[in-house]
Amino acid sequence: MVNADLIRDLGRPDLYEAAADALVTLGTDGVKQLVREVMDAESPVDWRPVTAVLRRIGDAGFDSLLQGLVSASTEESRKRVGFAFSQLGLAVLDRYTAALAHPVPLVRRQAVRGIEHCGEAGRSAAALLPLLGDPDQEVARQAQDTLIRTGEHVIPLLRRVRERGPGRQRARALTVLAELGGEPALSRADTAAIERLIRIKLPDDRPEPLWACWNYWMAVPGGDQAGIMRTLGLTDPRPVTFALGNDIVDADGHGCDTDEHTGYERVFVTPELAGWTLVLGAWCDPHGQERREDVLRLCTELSARYGQAQAYYYGGQGDGSAWLVAEHGTVIRRYGETGEAEDELLTLGKPLPYERTRRTELGLHPDWEAAQESEDDEDEWRWTAHDLAPDIARSLGAASPLDLAADTPSRGTGVIALTPYGVAHGVPAGAYRI
């Protein structure tokens, strides 16, 4: 029996090294008690130093933690012992690989994590491929996500699965290929199959709310999708469902400002919706420094041709609002409240009727002037305007992507199109809903 004080000493920086050495020397005699300590959510000792000792002990630590995974009776204990099991390192890589065939799904899932934590030495994808077809969906998803993080060197193996099977691995193999390399990583047969599936779904496709963490869109009256794209300089349109268009826009928004891509490479151009065509994507941002002047110019040109054009930003996580309204070739209004110091520099034109109405409802003067505004009045308006973009769109009669529903009148087919950024730099890889 291991002295309990020795385990408690692992939680004391001044005694840790001596206690760890003593426990390692005891070897298998103390392993079970160490694993019980890991599994005990009430233990005063952090599980991480205990795990470090088990890693040094080696095979006996692996076996006891594996048994802990099988026997753990609470979610917390499964979480704790799973973390420890997956951190044992390269010395037990062969044991992790063997555990991929264990009958308990939790063991298989944590073995995948353990292999990933072995780093470069553990990145032999061949052992993980069978788990793409695992009957337990959590295990299959863990294998899928690990292979995505493994890197592009697994692409040939995944292509072989797509070509030759087994069939149960093929669906997730396609997902991993798309995430790693995008369309260039897919075979012609896979690309054709995806395009065929889109064509099959399109006749029954109905509008759905288009929502992202950061929402950027332009709204143009009418249904001249081709003419709007020509004016904006968009190219290579490809038909998509609403689900696919929204997934691409949302994913691109989260991928902004990486070394390779900006998030401005492509947009979703909707069919005509309740008398309006929407263009969605970060490229439509009327507020950010990178795009604001070009979006202003493009909306001005669109309004000269179609009578009106609007652009909006709405942060779905409370990140502010901005709107730009142009009519007959003239900017009527541009305004934003995002908490940034430069928001005031963005303002153009006079307040819109709806802005004046909201100020009146708040008990504020409909036309605000800095000299007449109290600090409290300014704060109240700024917090209100922070969430105002969707209401501005509704007040102007424009279709809002946030309000779309299956019964929204729709005519035509939505497309994903390349912006000039996309033509110059290509598009990011990714797997999306269809």
Coordinates of C-alpha atoms in Angstrom, one line a residue:
M1 CA 0.0 0.0 0.0
V2 CA 1.3 3.4 -1.0
N3 CA 1.5 6.0 1.8
A4 CA -1.3 8.5 1.1
D5 CA 1.0 11.3 2.2
L6 CA 3.3 10.5 -0.7
I7 CA 0.6 11.1 -3.2
R8 CA -0.5 14.3 -1.5
D9 CA 3.1 15.5 -1.8
L10 CA 2.7 15.5 -5.6
G11 CA 0.5 18.6 -5.0
R12 CA 3.3 20.5 -3.2
P13 CA 5.9 22.0 -5.6
D14 CA 8.7 21.7 -2.9
L15 CA 8.1 18.0 -2.4
Y16 CA 6.9 17.0 -5.8
E17 CA 10.1 15.7 -7.3
A18 CA 11.0 13.5 -4.4
A19 CA 7.5 12.1 -4.1
A20 CA 7.4 11.4 -7.9
D21 CA 10.7 9.6 -7.8
A22 CA 9.6 7.5 -4.8
L23 CA 6.3 6.5 -6.5
V24 CA 8.0 5.6 -9.7
T25 CA 10.4 3.4 -7.7
L26 CA 7.4 1.6 -6.2
G27 CA 6.3 0.8 -9.8
T28 CA 3.2 -1.5 -10.0
D29 CA 2.7 -1.6 -6.3
G30 CA 1.3 2.0 -6.3
V31 CA -0.4 2.1 -9.7
K32 CA -3.9 1.2 -8.7
Q33 CA -4.0 3.8 -5.9
L34 CA -2.6 6.5 -8.3
V35 CA -5.4 5.7 -10.8
R36 CA -8.0 5.9 -8.0
E37 CA -6.6 9.3 -7.2
V38 CA -7.0 10.4 -10.9
M39 CA -10.6 9.2 -10.9
D40 CA -11.5 10.9 -7.6
A41 CA -13.1 14.3 -8.4
E42 CA -12.8 15.1 -4.7
S43 CA -9.0 14.5 -4.6
P44 CA -7.0 17.5 -3.4
V45 CA -4.2 16.5 -5.8
D46 CA -4.3 17.7 -9.3
W47 CA -4.6 14.8 -11.8
R48 CA -1.8 16.2 -14.0
P49 CA 1.2 15.5 -11.7
V50 CA -0.3 12.0 -10.9
T51 CA -0.5 11.4 -14.7
A52 CA 3.1 12.4 -15.1
V53 CA 4.1 9.7 -12.6
L54 CA 1.9 7.1 -14.4
R55 CA 3.6 8.0 -17.6
R56 CA 7.0 7.4 -16.1
I57 CA 5.9 4.0 -14.7
G58 CA 4.9 2.9 -18.3
D59 CA 3.0 -0.2 -19.2
A60 CA 1.6 -0.9 -15.8
G61 CA 0.2 2.7 -15.7
F62 CA -1.3 2.2 -19.2
D63 CA -3.0 -1.1 -18.1
S64 CA -4.5 0.4 -14.9
L65 CA -5.8 3.5 -16.6
L66 CA -7.3 1.4 -19.4
Q67 CA -9.2 -0.6 -16.7
G68 CA -10.2 2.7 -15.1
L69 CA -11.7 3.8 -18.4
V70 CA -13.8 0.6 -18.5
S71 CA -14.9 0.8 -14.9
A72 CA -15.5 4.6 -14.4
S73 CA -19.1 5.1 -13.3
T74 CA -19.4 8.9 -13.6
E75 CA -18.9 11.4 -16.4
E76 CA -16.3 13.3 -14.3
S77 CA -14.3 10.2 -13.5
R78 CA -14.4 9.2 -17.2
K79 CA -13.2 12.7 -18.2
R80 CA -10.3 12.6 -15.7
V81 CA -9.1 9.1 -16.4
G82 CA -9.5 9.7 -20.1
F83 CA -7.3 12.7 -20.0
A84 CA -4.6 10.8 -18.1
F85 CA -4.9 7.8 -20.4
S86 CA -4.4 9.9 -23.5
Q87 CA -1.3 11.6 -22.1
L88 CA 1.0 8.7 -21.6
G89 CA 3.2 9.5 -24.6
L90 CA 5.3 7.8 -27.2
A91 CA 6.5 5.0 -25.0
V92 CA 3.1 3.3 -25.2
L93 CA 2.3 4.1 -28.8
D94 CA 2.1 0.4 -29.7
R95 CA -0.4 -0.1 -26.8
Y96 CA -2.5 2.8 -28.1
T97 CA -2.6 1.3 -31.5
A98 CA -3.7 -2.1 -30.1
A99 CA -6.4 -0.3 -28.1
L100 CA -8.0 1.0 -31.2
A101 CA -9.7 -2.5 -31.5
H102 CA -10.9 -2.5 -27.8
P103 CA -14.6 -3.5 -27.4
V104 CA -15.3 -0.4 -25.3
P105 CA -15.9 2.7 -27.4
L106 CA -14.5 5.1 -24.8
V107 CA -11.2 3.2 -24.8
R108 CA -11.0 3.4 -28.6
R109 CA -11.8 7.1 -28.6
Q110 CA -9.2 7.9 -26.0
A111 CA -6.6 5.7 -27.8
V112 CA -7.1 7.9 -30.9
R113 CA -6.4 11.0 -28.7
G114 CA -3.3 9.3 -27.2
I115 CA -2.0 8.6 -30.7
E116 CA -2.5 12.2 -31.7
H117 CA -0.7 13.4 -28.6
C118 CA 2.3 11.3 -29.6
G119 CA 3.0 14.0 -32.3
E120 CA 4.8 13.3 -35.5
A121 CA 5.8 9.7 -34.5
G122 CA 2.1 8.9 -34.0
R123 CA 0.9 10.2 -37.3
S124 CA 0.6 6.9 -39.1
A125 CA -2.9 7.3 -40.5
A126 CA -3.3 3.7 -41.6
A127 CA -4.2 2.6 -38.0
L128 CA -6.9 5.3 -37.7
L129 CA -8.6 4.7 -41.1
P130 CA -10.8 1.7 -39.9
L131 CA -12.3 3.9 -37.2
L132 CA -13.8 6.2 -39.8
G133 CA -16.4 3.5 -40.1
D134 CA -16.7 2.8 -36.4
P135 CA -20.2 1.9 -35.3
D136 CA -19.9 4.4 -32.4
Q137 CA -20.3 7.9 -33.9
E138 CA -18.2 9.6 -31.2
V139 CA -15.3 7.3 -32.0
A140 CA -15.7 7.8 -35.7
R141 CA -15.8 11.6 -35.2
Q142 CA -12.7 11.5 -33.1
A143 CA -10.8 9.6 -35.8
Q144 CA -12.1 12.0 -38.4
D145 CA -11.0 15.1 -36.5
T146 CA -7.6 13.6 -35.7
L147 CA -7.0 12.7 -39.3
I148 CA -7.9 16.3 -40.3
R149 CA -5.3 17.6 -37.9
T150 CA -2.7 15.0 -39.0
G151 CA -2.1 16.9 -42.3
E152 CA -2.2 16.5 -46.0
H153 CA 0.1 13.5 -46.2
V154 CA -2.9 11.3 -45.5
I155 CA -4.7 12.4 -48.6
P156 CA -3.4 9.4 -50.8
L157 CA -4.7 7.0 -48.2
L158 CA -8.1 8.7 -48.1
R159 CA -8.4 8.7 -51.8
R160 CA -7.7 5.0 -51.8
V161 CA -10.6 4.5 -49.4
R162 CA -12.9 6.5 -51.6
E163 CA -11.9 4.4 -54.6
R164 CA -11.8 0.9 -53.0
G165 CA -13.7 1.1 -49.7
P166 CA -14.5 -0.4 -47.3
G167 CA -17.9 1.3 -47.8
R168 CA -18.4 2.2 -44.1
Q169 CA -15.3 4.4 -44.2
R170 CA -16.0 6.2 -47.4
A171 CA -18.4 9.0 -46.1
R172 CA -16.0 10.3 -43.4
A173 CA -13.0 9.8 -45.7
L174 CA -14.7 12.3 -48.1
T175 CA -15.2 14.8 -45.2
V176 CA -11.5 14.6 -44.2
L177 CA -10.4 15.0 -47.9
A178 CA -12.6 18.1 -48.2
E179 CA -11.3 19.6 -44.9
L180 CA -7.6 19.0 -45.8
G181 CA -7.5 19.9 -49.5
G182 CA -10.9 21.2 -50.6
E183 CA -12.1 20.4 -54.1
P184 CA -8.5 19.9 -55.6
A185 CA -8.1 16.9 -53.2
L186 CA -11.3 15.2 -54.5
S187 CA -11.4 12.9 -57.5
R188 CA -13.5 13.8 -60.6
A189 CA -16.0 11.1 -59.6
D190 CA -16.4 12.6 -56.1
T191 CA -16.8 16.1 -57.4
A192 CA -19.4 14.9 -60.0
A193 CA -21.3 13.1 -57.2
I194 CA -21.4 16.2 -55.0
E195 CA -22.6 18.3 -57.9
R196 CA -25.3 15.7 -58.7
L197 CA -26.5 15.7 -55.1
I198 CA -26.8 19.5 -55.2
R199 CA -28.9 19.2 -58.4
I200 CA -31.1 16.6 -56.8
K201 CA -31.7 18.8 -53.7
L202 CA -32.3 22.1 -55.4
P203 CA -35.8 21.6 -56.7
D204 CA -37.1 21.1 -53.1
D205 CA -34.7 23.6 -51.5
R206 CA -36.5 26.3 -49.5
P207 CA -35.1 29.5 -47.9
E208 CA -33.9 29.2 -44.4
P209 CA -32.4 31.8 -42.0
L210 CA -28.9 32.7 -43.0
W211 CA -27.1 33.2 -39.7
A212 CA -23.4 33.5 -38.8
C213 CA -21.4 34.8 -35.9
W214 CA -20.6 37.8 -38.0
N215 CA -23.2 38.7 -40.6
Y216 CA -22.4 40.8 -43.7
W217 CA -24.7 41.3 -46.6
M218 CA -25.8 43.5 -49.5
A219 CA -29.4 43.8 -50.5
V220 CA -30.5 44.8 -54.0
P221 CA -34.1 45.0 -55.2
G222 CA -35.2 42.7 -58.0
G223 CA -33.9 39.3 -59.2
D224 CA -31.2 40.2 -61.7
Q225 CA -28.7 37.9 -60.1
A226 CA -26.4 37.8 -63.2
G227 CA -26.4 41.6 -63.6
I228 CA -25.7 42.1 -59.9
M229 CA -22.7 39.7 -60.1
R230 CA -21.4 41.5 -63.2
T231 CA -21.6 44.9 -61.4
L232 CA -19.8 43.5 -58.4
G233 CA -17.1 41.7 -60.5
L234 CA -18.1 38.2 -59.2
T235 CA -17.2 35.2 -61.3
D236 CA -17.5 31.4 -61.5
P237 CA -21.0 31.0 -60.0
R238 CA -21.9 27.5 -58.9
P239 CA -25.4 26.5 -57.7
V240 CA -25.8 25.7 -54.0
T241 CA -28.5 25.0 -51.5
F242 CA -29.3 27.5 -48.8
A243 CA -27.7 25.2 -46.2
L244 CA -24.5 25.0 -48.3
G245 CA -24.3 28.7 -49.0
N246 CA -24.8 29.5 -45.3
D247 CA -22.2 27.0 -44.2
I248 CA -19.6 28.4 -46.6
V249 CA -20.2 32.0 -45.6
D250 CA -20.1 31.1 -41.9
A251 CA -16.9 29.0 -42.2
D252 CA -15.2 31.7 -44.3
G253 CA -16.0 34.3 -41.7
H254 CA -14.4 32.2 -38.9
G255 CA -11.3 31.7 -41.2
C256 CA -10.6 35.4 -41.8
D257 CA -7.1 36.8 -41.4
T258 CA -5.2 33.6 -41.7
D259 CA -1.8 33.6 -43.4
E260 CA -3.4 32.0 -46.6
H261 CA -6.9 33.4 -46.8
T262 CA -8.7 36.6 -45.7
G263 CA -12.3 35.4 -45.7
Y264 CA -13.1 37.7 -48.7
E265 CA -12.7 35.0 -51.4
R266 CA -16.3 34.1 -52.1
V267 CA -19.9 35.1 -51.5
F268 CA -23.3 33.5 -51.5
V269 CA -25.6 35.2 -54.0
T270 CA -29.2 34.2 -53.2
P271 CA -32.1 33.7 -55.6
E272 CA -34.7 36.5 -55.6
L273 CA -36.2 36.5 -52.1
A274 CA -39.4 38.5 -51.5
G275 CA -38.4 40.9 -54.3
W276 CA -34.7 41.3 -53.3
T277 CA -31.4 39.6 -54.1
L278 CA -28.9 39.2 -51.2
V279 CA -25.1 38.9 -51.4
L280 CA -23.6 37.4 -48.3
G281 CA -20.0 37.2 -47.0
A282 CA -17.3 39.2 -45.3
W283 CA -16.4 40.7 -48.6
C284 CA -19.7 42.7 -48.3
D285 CA -18.6 44.4 -45.0
P286 CA -19.6 48.1 -45.0
H287 CA -17.7 48.9 -41.8
G288 CA -14.3 47.2 -41.6
Q289 CA -11.3 49.3 -42.8
E290 CA -10.3 46.7 -45.5
R291 CA -13.6 46.7 -47.4
R292 CA -15.6 49.8 -46.4
E293 CA -14.6 52.1 -49.3
D294 CA -15.0 49.5 -52.0
V295 CA -18.4 48.4 -50.6
L296 CA -19.5 52.0 -50.6
R297 CA -18.4 52.3 -54.3
L298 CA -20.1 49.1 -55.3
C299 CA -23.4 50.0 -53.5
T300 CA -23.3 53.3 -55.2
E301 CA -22.9 51.6 -58.6
L302 CA -25.6 49.1 -57.8
S303 CA -28.1 51.8 -56.8
A304 CA -27.5 53.7 -60.0
R305 CA -28.6 50.6 -61.9
Y306 CA -31.3 49.2 -59.6
G307 CA -32.5 52.3 -57.8
Q308 CA -31.4 51.1 -54.4
A309 CA -28.6 49.1 -52.8
Q310 CA -27.8 48.5 -49.1
A311 CA -25.0 46.9 -47.1
Y312 CA -25.1 45.7 -43.5
Y313 CA -23.0 44.3 -40.8
Y314 CA -24.5 42.6 -37.7
G315 CA -22.5 40.9 -35.0
G316 CA -24.5 37.9 -33.9
Q317 CA -22.6 37.7 -30.6
G318 CA -23.2 41.4 -29.6
D319 CA -20.4 42.8 -31.7
G320 CA -22.3 45.7 -33.2
S321 CA -24.1 47.0 -36.3
A322 CA -23.4 49.0 -39.4
W323 CA -25.5 50.0 -42.4
L324 CA -25.0 51.7 -45.7
V325 CA -27.9 52.9 -47.9
A326 CA -27.5 54.2 -51.4
E327 CA -30.2 55.4 -53.8
H328 CA -29.9 56.3 -57.5
G329 CA -26.2 56.6 -57.4
T330 CA -25.9 58.6 -54.2
V331 CA -25.0 57.5 -50.6
I332 CA -27.9 58.4 -48.4
R333 CA -26.6 57.1 -45.1
R334 CA -23.6 55.2 -43.6
Y335 CA -23.5 54.6 -39.9
G336 CA -22.0 52.1 -37.4
E337 CA -21.8 51.3 -33.7
T338 CA -19.3 48.5 -32.9
G339 CA -17.5 50.0 -29.9
E340 CA -14.5 51.0 -32.1
A341 CA -13.0 54.4 -31.6
E342 CA -13.3 55.1 -35.4
D343 CA -17.0 54.5 -35.6
E344 CA -17.8 58.2 -35.8
L345 CA -15.5 58.6 -38.8
L346 CA -17.7 56.2 -40.7
T347 CA -20.8 58.4 -40.5
L348 CA -22.2 59.8 -43.7
G349 CA -25.5 61.4 -44.5
K350 CA -28.5 62.2 -42.3
P351 CA -30.2 59.8 -39.9
L352 CA -32.7 57.5 -41.5
P353 CA -36.4 57.8 -40.5
Y354 CA -36.2 54.6 -38.5
E355 CA -33.1 56.0 -36.6
R356 CA -35.1 59.1 -35.7
T357 CA -38.1 57.0 -34.6
R358 CA -36.0 54.8 -32.3
R359 CA -34.4 57.9 -30.7
T360 CA -37.8 59.4 -30.1
E361 CA -39.0 56.1 -28.5
L362 CA -36.0 56.3 -26.2
G363 CA -36.9 59.8 -25.1
L364 CA -34.0 61.3 -27.0
H365 CA -34.1 64.2 -29.5
P366 CA -34.6 62.7 -33.0
D367 CA -31.7 64.7 -34.4
W368 CA -28.6 64.4 -32.2
E369 CA -25.9 66.9 -31.9
A370 CA -22.7 66.4 -29.8
A371 CA -23.1 69.7 -28.1
Q372 CA -26.6 68.9 -26.9
E373 CA -26.2 65.3 -26.0
S374 CA -25.4 64.2 -22.4
E375 CA -23.0 61.3 -21.9
D376 CA -25.9 59.1 -20.7
D377 CA -27.9 59.9 -23.8
E378 CA -25.0 59.1 -26.0
D379 CA -24.5 55.7 -24.2
E380 CA -28.1 54.8 -24.4
W381 CA -28.2 55.5 -28.2
R382 CA -25.0 53.6 -28.8
W383 CA -26.2 50.5 -27.0
T384 CA -29.4 50.6 -28.9
A385 CA -27.7 51.1 -32.3
H386 CA -25.4 48.3 -31.5
D387 CA -28.1 45.8 -32.5
L388 CA -30.0 47.9 -35.0
A389 CA -28.9 46.7 -38.4
P390 CA -31.6 44.0 -38.8
D391 CA -34.3 46.5 -37.8
I392 CA -32.9 49.1 -40.3
A393 CA -33.2 46.5 -43.1
R394 CA -36.8 45.7 -42.2
S395 CA -37.7 49.4 -42.0
L396 CA -36.5 49.8 -45.6
G397 CA -38.5 46.9 -46.8
A398 CA -35.4 44.8 -47.7
A399 CA -35.3 41.1 -47.3
S400 CA -33.0 40.2 -44.3
P401 CA -31.0 37.0 -44.3
L402 CA -31.9 36.6 -40.6
D403 CA -35.6 36.6 -41.3
L404 CA -35.8 34.1 -44.1
A405 CA -38.1 31.1 -43.7
A406 CA -39.5 28.3 -45.8
D407 CA -42.4 30.4 -46.9
T408 CA -40.3 33.4 -48.0
P409 CA -41.2 33.9 -51.7
S410 CA -38.2 32.6 -53.7
R411 CA -37.4 32.6 -57.5
G412 CA -34.3 31.1 -59.0
T413 CA -31.2 29.4 -57.6
G414 CA -28.6 30.6 -55.2
V415 CA -24.9 30.4 -56.1
I416 CA -21.5 30.7 -54.6
A417 CA -19.3 33.0 -56.6
L418 CA -15.7 34.1 -56.5
T419 CA -14.7 37.6 -55.6
P420 CA -11.5 39.2 -57.0
Y421 CA -9.8 38.0 -53.9
G422 CA -10.9 34.4 -54.7
V423 CA -9.7 34.7 -58.3
A424 CA -6.3 35.9 -57.1
H425 CA -5.8 33.6 -54.1
G426 CA -8.1 30.6 -54.4
V427 CA -10.6 29.5 -51.7
P428 CA -10.0 27.8 -48.3
A429 CA -10.6 24.0 -48.0
G430 CA -13.5 22.8 -46.0
A431 CA -16.4 20.3 -45.6
Y432 CA -19.9 21.8 -45.6
R433 CA -23.6 20.7 -45.3
I434 CA -25.4 20.3 -48.6

